[in-house]
Amino acid sequence: MDDINIAMAHHYEVPSDECYLVAEAKAGNKGAFEQLIKPYHSLLFGVARGLLKHGEDIEDAIQDTLIQSWQKLPNLRDDALFKPWLMRILVNKCKGRYRFKITESLDVQPEGLLTSNDNVEDRQLRMLVEDLPLKLREPLLLHYFAGFTVEESARILHTPLNTVKSRLKRSRALLRTAWMGKEDEI
Amino acid sequence: MRKNDKFGSRLRSAYGPVPSEIPSMIHETIDMLPERKRGHIKHLSWLAACIALLLVTSFITPLGAYAMNQIKVFFAQTLGIPEFDDYANTVEVKNTQGDVEVKSDSVYFDGERLVIGYSVSTNTKPLFQTWMDAKDIKLPTEHNDYDIDEMKAQEIMELLNDAIKNYDLQNDQFKASATKESLM
């Protein structure tokens, strides 16, 4: 997989030891890989959860992401771009699973690991986000949840910048309409 | 707080908390990942594969032989073998009989031997394809080495000229006037 060529200065802070951990993991050090992934647990889970409905799919997508990123890590040219690179793999894995589920008959399963620690508003917001089409959810999660800039999100998604901008605008408009009484928060 | 930030923190609150199963699942997955070769071992494997490929092609194609020769020339010059002389750029001798052409493509004197690399082709086809034809009619494409004493450059060029002009295409060998003995 190609590196994400983000020409501009990174919007996010690259942790000081991340490049060292990437180099170690590239050389085959699994412990370093685990350390490298640790700060991104919530990011991996949150984005996968936003793109997929079922707990089982989320786990599988994260596992597939870990396996592929381990295998392809030596091909990553710029160690500082580990985070967007990881996110691109995750988004692709989720998309693959999403398409697979669409073509199958949707067999709704109990949410399993998704039911814990919820409050009503969080659940409401997630339901609204889930109702958005996948192509609107992707930039929404990358930009607002994962903290990537619009430009970085566009590169991760391999989508033109203006398309991402308009998708973000549209997704927020749809959420604003749907979430009566909380419009000012969106 | 700006609206964007507010919405971002809302989303993080909705999607953020990581269930306890996730870190242990990640740990188990990483534990089961296959061991990966160290980076430099992988690079060395590639290098070894390239060298092996080059060696093989040097025996079966004129282009491979030429590449091999260039490497030999490069190392000889870099390592500073005192009597090494490369004539590849100054000597180009060819002999044509009918459609078949014998042409020198590398010539050097390493202090002990004059090494003449030559290729065989026809006028109508490019070298690589021609090599296939040449093989069919049993013409050699390998390098030939001739042991000779130290000579001056001019003498070597003359010798080379004679050698290739005297190549007997019919019998697939150098004629009597340019045999190994006569070159020494």
Short mmCIF file of C-alpha atoms in Angstrom, two decimals:
data_model
loop_
_atom_site.label_atom_id
_atom_site.label_comp_id
_atom_site.label_asym_id
_atom_site.label_seq_id
_atom_site.Cartn_x
_atom_site.Cartn_y
_atom_site.Cartn_z
CA MET A 1 0.00 0.00 0.00
CA ASP A 2 1.26 3.47 -0.86
CA ASP A 3 2.14 5.96 1.77
CA ILE A 4 -0.29 8.72 2.33
CA ASN A 5 1.53 11.65 0.91
CA ILE A 6 0.48 14.45 3.14
CA ALA A 7 2.48 17.39 1.92
CA MET A 8 1.37 19.82 4.55
CA ALA A 9 2.63 19.83 8.10
CA HIS A 10 0.95 17.11 10.14
CA HIS A 11 -2.08 18.45 11.89
CA TYR A 12 -1.77 15.89 14.64
CA GLU A 13 1.12 15.51 17.02
CA VAL A 14 3.29 12.51 16.27
CA PRO A 15 4.28 11.04 19.66
CA SER A 16 8.02 11.39 20.21
CA ASP A 17 8.72 7.67 20.43
CA GLU A 18 6.38 6.66 17.62
CA CYS A 19 9.01 6.75 14.87
CA TYR A 20 11.30 4.59 17.00
CA LEU A 21 8.47 2.10 17.61
CA VAL A 22 7.61 2.04 13.91
CA ALA A 23 11.25 1.28 13.06
CA GLU A 24 11.37 -1.50 15.65
CA ALA A 25 8.07 -2.97 14.50
CA LYS A 26 9.28 -2.84 10.90
CA ALA A 27 12.26 -4.91 11.97
CA GLY A 28 9.93 -7.56 13.38
CA ASN A 29 9.56 -6.56 17.04
CA LYS A 30 6.02 -7.51 18.07
CA GLY A 31 6.32 -5.83 21.47
CA ALA A 32 7.08 -2.54 19.75
CA PHE A 33 4.10 -3.07 17.45
CA GLU A 34 1.82 -3.56 20.44
CA GLN A 35 3.17 -0.37 22.04
CA LEU A 36 2.69 1.43 18.75
CA ILE A 37 -0.95 0.39 18.50
CA LYS A 38 -1.80 1.11 22.15
CA PRO A 39 -2.57 4.84 21.80
CA TYR A 40 -4.90 4.04 18.90
CA HIS A 41 -7.19 1.51 20.60
CA SER A 42 -10.02 4.01 21.00
CA LEU A 43 -9.50 5.37 17.51
CA LEU A 44 -9.61 1.90 15.94
CA PHE A 45 -12.65 0.94 17.94
CA GLY A 46 -14.50 4.25 17.48
CA VAL A 47 -14.04 4.46 13.72
CA ALA A 48 -14.88 0.78 13.23
CA ARG A 49 -17.92 1.18 15.42
CA GLY A 50 -19.06 4.17 13.42
CA LEU A 51 -18.74 2.31 10.13
CA LEU A 52 -20.03 -1.12 11.12
CA LYS A 53 -23.10 -2.16 13.03
CA HIS A 54 -22.22 -5.42 14.67
CA GLY A 55 -19.75 -6.08 17.43
CA GLU A 56 -18.43 -9.16 15.68
CA ASP A 57 -17.72 -7.20 12.50
CA ILE A 58 -15.96 -4.49 14.47
CA GLU A 59 -13.67 -7.02 16.11
CA ASP A 60 -12.97 -8.71 12.79
CA ALA A 61 -12.21 -5.40 11.07
CA ILE A 62 -9.78 -4.42 13.83
CA GLN A 63 -8.11 -7.83 13.69
CA ASP A 64 -7.78 -7.65 9.91
CA THR A 65 -6.33 -4.16 10.24
CA LEU A 66 -3.74 -5.35 12.74
CA ILE A 67 -2.76 -8.29 10.58
CA GLN A 68 -2.43 -6.22 7.40
CA SER A 69 -0.63 -3.36 9.09
CA TRP A 70 1.86 -5.84 10.58
CA GLN A 71 2.43 -7.45 7.21
CA LYS A 72 2.70 -4.21 5.24
CA LEU A 73 4.51 -2.08 7.79
CA PRO A 74 7.94 -2.56 6.16
CA ASN A 75 6.49 -0.84 3.06
CA LEU A 76 5.58 2.31 4.99
CA ARG A 77 8.07 4.89 3.75
CA ASP A 78 7.42 7.79 6.12
CA ASP A 79 7.29 6.52 9.70
CA ALA A 80 5.61 9.75 10.84
CA LEU A 81 2.54 8.88 8.76
CA PHE A 82 1.73 5.75 10.70
CA LYS A 83 -1.56 7.05 12.08
CA PRO A 84 -3.25 8.02 8.76
CA TRP A 85 -1.80 4.89 7.17
CA LEU A 86 -3.36 2.74 9.89
CA MET A 87 -6.67 4.56 9.50
CA ARG A 88 -6.67 3.99 5.76
CA ILE A 89 -6.26 0.26 6.30
CA LEU A 90 -9.05 0.26 8.89
CA VAL A 91 -11.45 2.22 6.66
CA ASN A 92 -10.77 -0.16 3.78
CA LYS A 93 -11.34 -3.20 5.98
CA CYS A 94 -14.59 -1.74 7.29
CA LYS A 95 -15.74 -0.89 3.78
CA GLY A 96 -15.01 -4.45 2.69
CA ARG A 97 -17.06 -5.85 5.56
CA TYR A 98 -19.83 -3.33 5.00
CA ARG A 99 -20.16 -4.27 1.32
CA PHE A 100 -20.10 -7.94 2.21
CA LYS A 101 -22.93 -7.46 4.69
CA ILE A 102 -24.97 -5.42 2.23
CA THR A 103 -24.79 -8.19 -0.35
CA GLU A 104 -25.75 -10.74 2.25
CA SER A 105 -29.16 -10.57 3.83
CA LEU A 106 -28.76 -8.37 6.88
CA ASP A 107 -28.83 -10.64 9.83
CA VAL A 108 -29.15 -8.35 12.81
CA GLN A 109 -27.33 -9.78 15.80
CA PRO A 110 -27.23 -8.62 19.38
CA GLU A 111 -24.73 -5.80 19.70
CA GLY A 112 -22.62 -7.69 22.26
CA LEU A 113 -19.73 -5.45 23.18
CA LEU A 114 -21.63 -2.34 22.05
CA THR A 115 -24.13 -2.22 24.87
CA SER A 116 -21.93 -1.24 27.77
CA ASN A 117 -21.34 2.23 29.24
CA ASP A 118 -24.02 3.95 27.21
CA ASN A 119 -26.07 6.98 28.00
CA VAL A 120 -29.24 7.84 26.11
CA GLU A 121 -27.85 10.80 24.20
CA ASP A 122 -24.77 8.93 23.05
CA ARG A 123 -26.93 6.09 21.85
CA GLN A 124 -29.25 8.52 20.06
CA LEU A 125 -26.36 10.22 18.31
CA ARG A 126 -24.90 6.89 17.22
CA MET A 127 -28.24 5.80 15.83
CA LEU A 128 -28.46 8.99 13.81
CA VAL A 129 -24.92 8.56 12.51
CA GLU A 130 -25.66 4.94 11.63
CA ASP A 131 -28.56 6.06 9.49
CA LEU A 132 -26.25 8.15 7.33
CA PRO A 133 -24.91 6.54 4.16
CA LEU A 134 -21.42 5.07 4.55
CA LYS A 135 -19.79 7.65 2.30
CA LEU A 136 -21.06 10.43 4.61
CA ARG A 137 -20.05 8.59 7.76
CA GLU A 138 -16.44 8.07 6.68
CA PRO A 139 -15.35 11.72 6.54
CA LEU A 140 -17.51 12.56 9.55
CA LEU A 141 -15.71 10.03 11.74
CA LEU A 142 -12.24 10.79 10.41
CA HIS A 143 -12.61 14.54 10.76
CA TYR A 144 -14.70 15.02 13.89
CA PHE A 145 -13.97 11.85 15.79
CA ALA A 146 -10.40 10.93 14.80
CA GLY A 147 -9.28 14.55 14.51
CA PHE A 148 -7.82 14.49 11.01
CA THR A 149 -8.01 17.69 8.99
CA VAL A 150 -10.35 17.76 6.00
CA GLU A 151 -7.32 17.45 3.69
CA GLU A 152 -5.95 14.44 5.58
CA SER A 153 -9.37 12.80 5.61
CA ALA A 154 -9.60 13.29 1.84
CA ARG A 155 -6.23 11.60 1.36
CA ILE A 156 -7.08 8.73 3.66
CA LEU A 157 -10.32 8.18 1.77
CA HIS A 158 -8.75 8.67 -1.68
CA THR A 159 -11.48 11.19 -2.37
CA PRO A 160 -11.24 14.73 -3.82
CA LEU A 161 -11.05 17.47 -1.20
CA ASN A 162 -14.18 19.28 -2.37
CA THR A 163 -16.15 16.04 -2.32
CA VAL A 164 -15.12 15.45 1.28
CA LYS A 165 -16.05 19.02 2.19
CA SER A 166 -19.48 18.69 0.67
CA ARG A 167 -20.01 15.29 2.32
CA LEU A 168 -19.13 16.75 5.70
CA LYS A 169 -21.53 19.62 5.15
CA ARG A 170 -24.27 17.26 4.04
CA SER A 171 -23.80 14.84 6.92
CA ARG A 172 -24.00 17.63 9.47
CA ALA A 173 -27.08 19.07 7.83
CA LEU A 174 -28.77 15.67 7.95
CA LEU A 175 -27.82 15.16 11.59
CA ARG A 176 -29.00 18.66 12.48
CA THR A 177 -32.39 17.98 10.91
CA ALA A 178 -32.70 14.60 12.56
CA TRP A 179 -31.64 15.64 16.03
CA MET A 180 -34.48 17.93 17.00
CA GLY A 181 -33.77 20.02 20.05
CA LYS A 182 -29.98 19.57 19.89
CA GLU A 183 -29.39 21.29 16.55
CA ASP A 184 -27.10 23.85 18.11
CA GLU A 185 -24.63 21.13 19.10
CA ILE A 186 -24.09 19.96 15.50
CA MET B 1 -16.19 26.22 22.58
CA ARG B 2 -16.53 26.31 18.79
CA LYS B 3 -19.36 24.35 17.24
CA ASN B 4 -16.97 21.99 15.46
CA ASP B 5 -15.12 21.21 18.69
CA LYS B 6 -18.39 20.72 20.51
CA PHE B 7 -19.64 18.31 17.89
CA GLY B 8 -16.28 16.52 17.88
CA SER B 9 -16.36 15.97 21.62
CA ARG B 10 -19.96 14.77 21.35
CA LEU B 11 -18.91 12.19 18.79
CA ARG B 12 -15.92 11.16 20.88
CA SER B 13 -18.21 10.70 23.84
CA ALA B 14 -20.60 8.58 21.77
CA TYR B 15 -17.95 6.42 20.14
CA GLY B 16 -15.03 6.83 22.48
CA PRO B 17 -15.18 4.46 25.44
CA VAL B 18 -13.33 1.29 24.56
CA PRO B 19 -14.90 -1.87 25.98
CA SER B 20 -12.53 -3.97 28.04
CA GLU B 21 -12.68 -6.77 25.46
CA ILE B 22 -10.89 -4.69 22.82
CA PRO B 23 -7.42 -4.30 24.40
CA SER B 24 -7.29 -8.01 25.24
CA MET B 25 -8.49 -8.92 21.75
CA ILE B 26 -5.77 -6.69 20.27
CA HIS B 27 -3.17 -8.26 22.55
CA GLU B 28 -4.21 -11.76 21.50
CA THR B 29 -4.22 -10.82 17.83
CA ILE B 30 -0.73 -9.35 18.01
CA ASP B 31 0.43 -12.42 19.92
CA MET B 32 -0.73 -14.62 17.07
CA LEU B 33 0.83 -12.55 14.29
CA PRO B 34 3.40 -14.49 12.30
CA GLU B 35 7.06 -13.70 12.94
CA ARG B 36 8.42 -11.39 10.29
CA LYS B 37 11.91 -11.53 8.85
CA ARG B 38 14.12 -8.65 9.93
CA GLY B 39 14.23 -5.94 7.30
CA HIS B 40 17.87 -6.31 6.32
CA ILE B 41 17.52 -10.08 5.91
CA LYS B 42 14.73 -9.41 3.45
CA HIS B 43 16.92 -6.97 1.54
CA LEU B 44 19.78 -9.44 1.47
CA SER B 45 17.44 -12.09 0.10
CA TRP B 46 16.45 -9.74 -2.69
CA LEU B 47 20.08 -8.96 -3.44
CA ALA B 48 20.96 -12.66 -3.57
CA ALA B 49 18.02 -13.32 -5.88
CA CYS B 50 19.11 -10.49 -8.22
CA ILE B 51 22.68 -11.79 -8.35
CA ALA B 52 21.45 -15.31 -9.07
CA LEU B 53 19.20 -14.00 -11.84
CA LEU B 54 22.06 -12.02 -13.33
CA LEU B 55 24.33 -15.04 -13.28
CA VAL B 56 21.72 -17.17 -14.99
CA THR B 57 20.91 -14.58 -17.65
CA SER B 58 24.59 -13.99 -18.32
CA PHE B 59 24.78 -17.53 -19.63
CA ILE B 60 21.66 -17.43 -21.72
CA THR B 61 21.30 -13.92 -23.16
CA PRO B 62 23.74 -11.47 -24.74
CA LEU B 63 22.19 -8.67 -22.69
CA GLY B 64 22.87 -10.57 -19.47
CA ALA B 65 26.42 -11.26 -20.58
CA TYR B 66 26.89 -7.58 -21.33
CA ALA B 67 25.54 -6.59 -17.87
CA MET B 68 27.83 -9.12 -16.22
CA ASN B 69 30.80 -7.80 -18.13
CA GLN B 70 30.02 -4.22 -17.15
CA ILE B 71 29.99 -5.27 -13.49
CA LYS B 72 33.33 -7.00 -13.95
CA VAL B 73 34.74 -3.89 -15.61
CA PHE B 74 33.36 -1.65 -12.87
CA PHE B 75 34.89 -3.71 -10.06
CA ALA B 76 38.21 -4.11 -11.84
CA GLN B 77 38.49 -0.37 -12.31
CA THR B 78 37.21 0.50 -8.85
CA LEU B 79 39.57 -1.94 -7.15
CA GLY B 80 42.38 -0.54 -9.26
CA ILE B 81 43.76 -3.63 -10.98
CA PRO B 82 46.85 -1.93 -12.42
CA GLU B 83 46.97 -3.54 -15.82
CA PHE B 84 43.29 -3.62 -16.51
CA ASP B 85 42.28 -1.95 -19.76
CA ASP B 86 38.76 -1.63 -21.03
CA TYR B 87 38.42 -1.29 -24.78
CA ALA B 88 34.66 -1.55 -24.96
CA ASN B 89 34.29 2.05 -26.05
CA THR B 90 37.17 2.11 -28.49
CA VAL B 91 36.92 -1.23 -30.19
CA GLU B 92 33.92 -2.33 -32.11
CA VAL B 93 34.57 -5.03 -34.61
CA LYS B 94 32.04 -6.98 -36.55
CA ASN B 95 32.00 -9.58 -39.25
CA THR B 96 28.99 -10.29 -41.40
CA GLN B 97 28.29 -13.31 -43.52
CA GLY B 98 24.94 -13.30 -45.23
CA ASP B 99 22.27 -12.44 -42.70
CA VAL B 100 24.39 -13.38 -39.72
CA GLU B 101 26.58 -10.90 -37.90
CA VAL B 102 29.21 -11.47 -35.20
CA LYS B 103 29.93 -8.29 -33.25
CA SER B 104 32.18 -7.53 -30.30
CA ASP B 105 30.24 -6.05 -27.41
CA SER B 106 32.86 -6.07 -24.69
CA VAL B 107 36.61 -6.13 -24.87
CA TYR B 108 39.05 -5.88 -22.05
CA PHE B 109 42.55 -6.88 -21.09
CA ASP B 110 42.97 -7.80 -17.43
CA GLY B 111 46.74 -8.01 -17.47
CA GLU B 112 46.78 -11.68 -18.32
CA ARG B 113 44.03 -12.33 -20.73
CA LEU B 114 42.27 -10.59 -23.54
CA VAL B 115 38.59 -11.18 -23.02
CA ILE B 116 36.35 -10.74 -26.01
CA GLY B 117 32.62 -10.73 -25.49
CA TYR B 118 30.65 -10.97 -28.69
CA SER B 119 27.09 -11.47 -29.78
CA VAL B 120 25.55 -13.07 -32.81
CA SER B 121 22.57 -11.60 -34.61
CA THR B 122 20.91 -11.31 -37.99
CA ASN B 123 20.37 -8.10 -39.92
CA THR B 124 16.64 -8.30 -39.87
CA LYS B 125 15.91 -8.76 -36.19
CA PRO B 126 16.90 -7.13 -32.92
CA LEU B 127 19.61 -8.73 -30.86
CA PHE B 128 17.55 -10.52 -28.24
CA GLN B 129 15.17 -12.12 -30.72
CA THR B 130 18.08 -12.89 -32.95
CA TRP B 131 19.75 -14.73 -30.20
CA MET B 132 16.90 -17.20 -30.32
CA ASP B 133 17.53 -17.66 -34.03
CA ALA B 134 21.22 -17.92 -33.40
CA LYS B 135 20.56 -20.69 -30.93
CA ASP B 136 18.46 -22.53 -33.46
CA ILE B 137 21.28 -22.54 -35.97
CA LYS B 138 23.73 -23.45 -33.21
CA LEU B 139 25.86 -20.33 -33.16
CA PRO B 140 27.62 -19.59 -29.88
CA THR B 141 26.77 -16.53 -27.83
CA GLU B 142 29.03 -17.04 -24.84
CA HIS B 143 32.19 -15.09 -24.08
CA ASN B 144 35.49 -16.54 -25.20
CA ASP B 145 38.65 -16.02 -23.23
CA TYR B 146 42.10 -16.18 -24.84
CA ASP B 147 45.24 -16.34 -22.75
CA ILE B 148 47.84 -13.99 -24.08
CA ASP B 149 50.92 -12.25 -22.81
CA GLU B 150 50.96 -8.58 -22.11
CA MET B 151 50.37 -6.58 -25.25
CA LYS B 152 49.98 -3.01 -26.19
CA ALA B 153 46.53 -1.66 -26.85
CA GLN B 154 47.02 -1.37 -30.58
CA GLU B 155 48.20 -4.94 -30.86
CA ILE B 156 45.22 -6.15 -28.92
CA MET B 157 42.82 -4.29 -31.17
CA GLU B 158 44.45 -5.75 -34.24
CA LEU B 159 44.30 -9.18 -32.72
CA LEU B 160 40.65 -8.76 -31.93
CA ASN B 161 39.93 -7.57 -35.43
CA ASP B 162 41.64 -10.61 -36.88
CA ALA B 163 39.96 -12.95 -34.44
CA ILE B 164 36.45 -11.86 -35.23
CA LYS B 165 37.01 -11.54 -38.94
CA ASN B 166 38.34 -15.05 -38.91
CA TYR B 167 35.38 -16.48 -37.10
CA ASP B 168 34.05 -19.39 -39.06
CA LEU B 169 30.30 -19.20 -38.95
CA GLN B 170 29.79 -22.43 -40.77
CA ASN B 171 31.82 -24.51 -38.36
CA ASP B 172 30.96 -22.47 -35.30
CA GLN B 173 34.61 -21.82 -34.33
CA PHE B 174 37.59 -19.59 -35.06
CA LYS B 175 39.51 -20.45 -38.18
CA ALA B 176 42.96 -21.96 -37.89
CA SER B 177 44.65 -18.58 -38.39
CA ALA B 178 43.05 -17.24 -35.23
CA THR B 179 43.08 -20.20 -32.90
CA LYS B 180 44.12 -19.89 -29.29
CA GLU B 181 47.65 -20.93 -30.12
CA SER B 182 48.06 -18.35 -32.83
CA LEU B 183 46.79 -15.59 -30.57
CA MET B 184 49.35 -16.30 -27.87
#
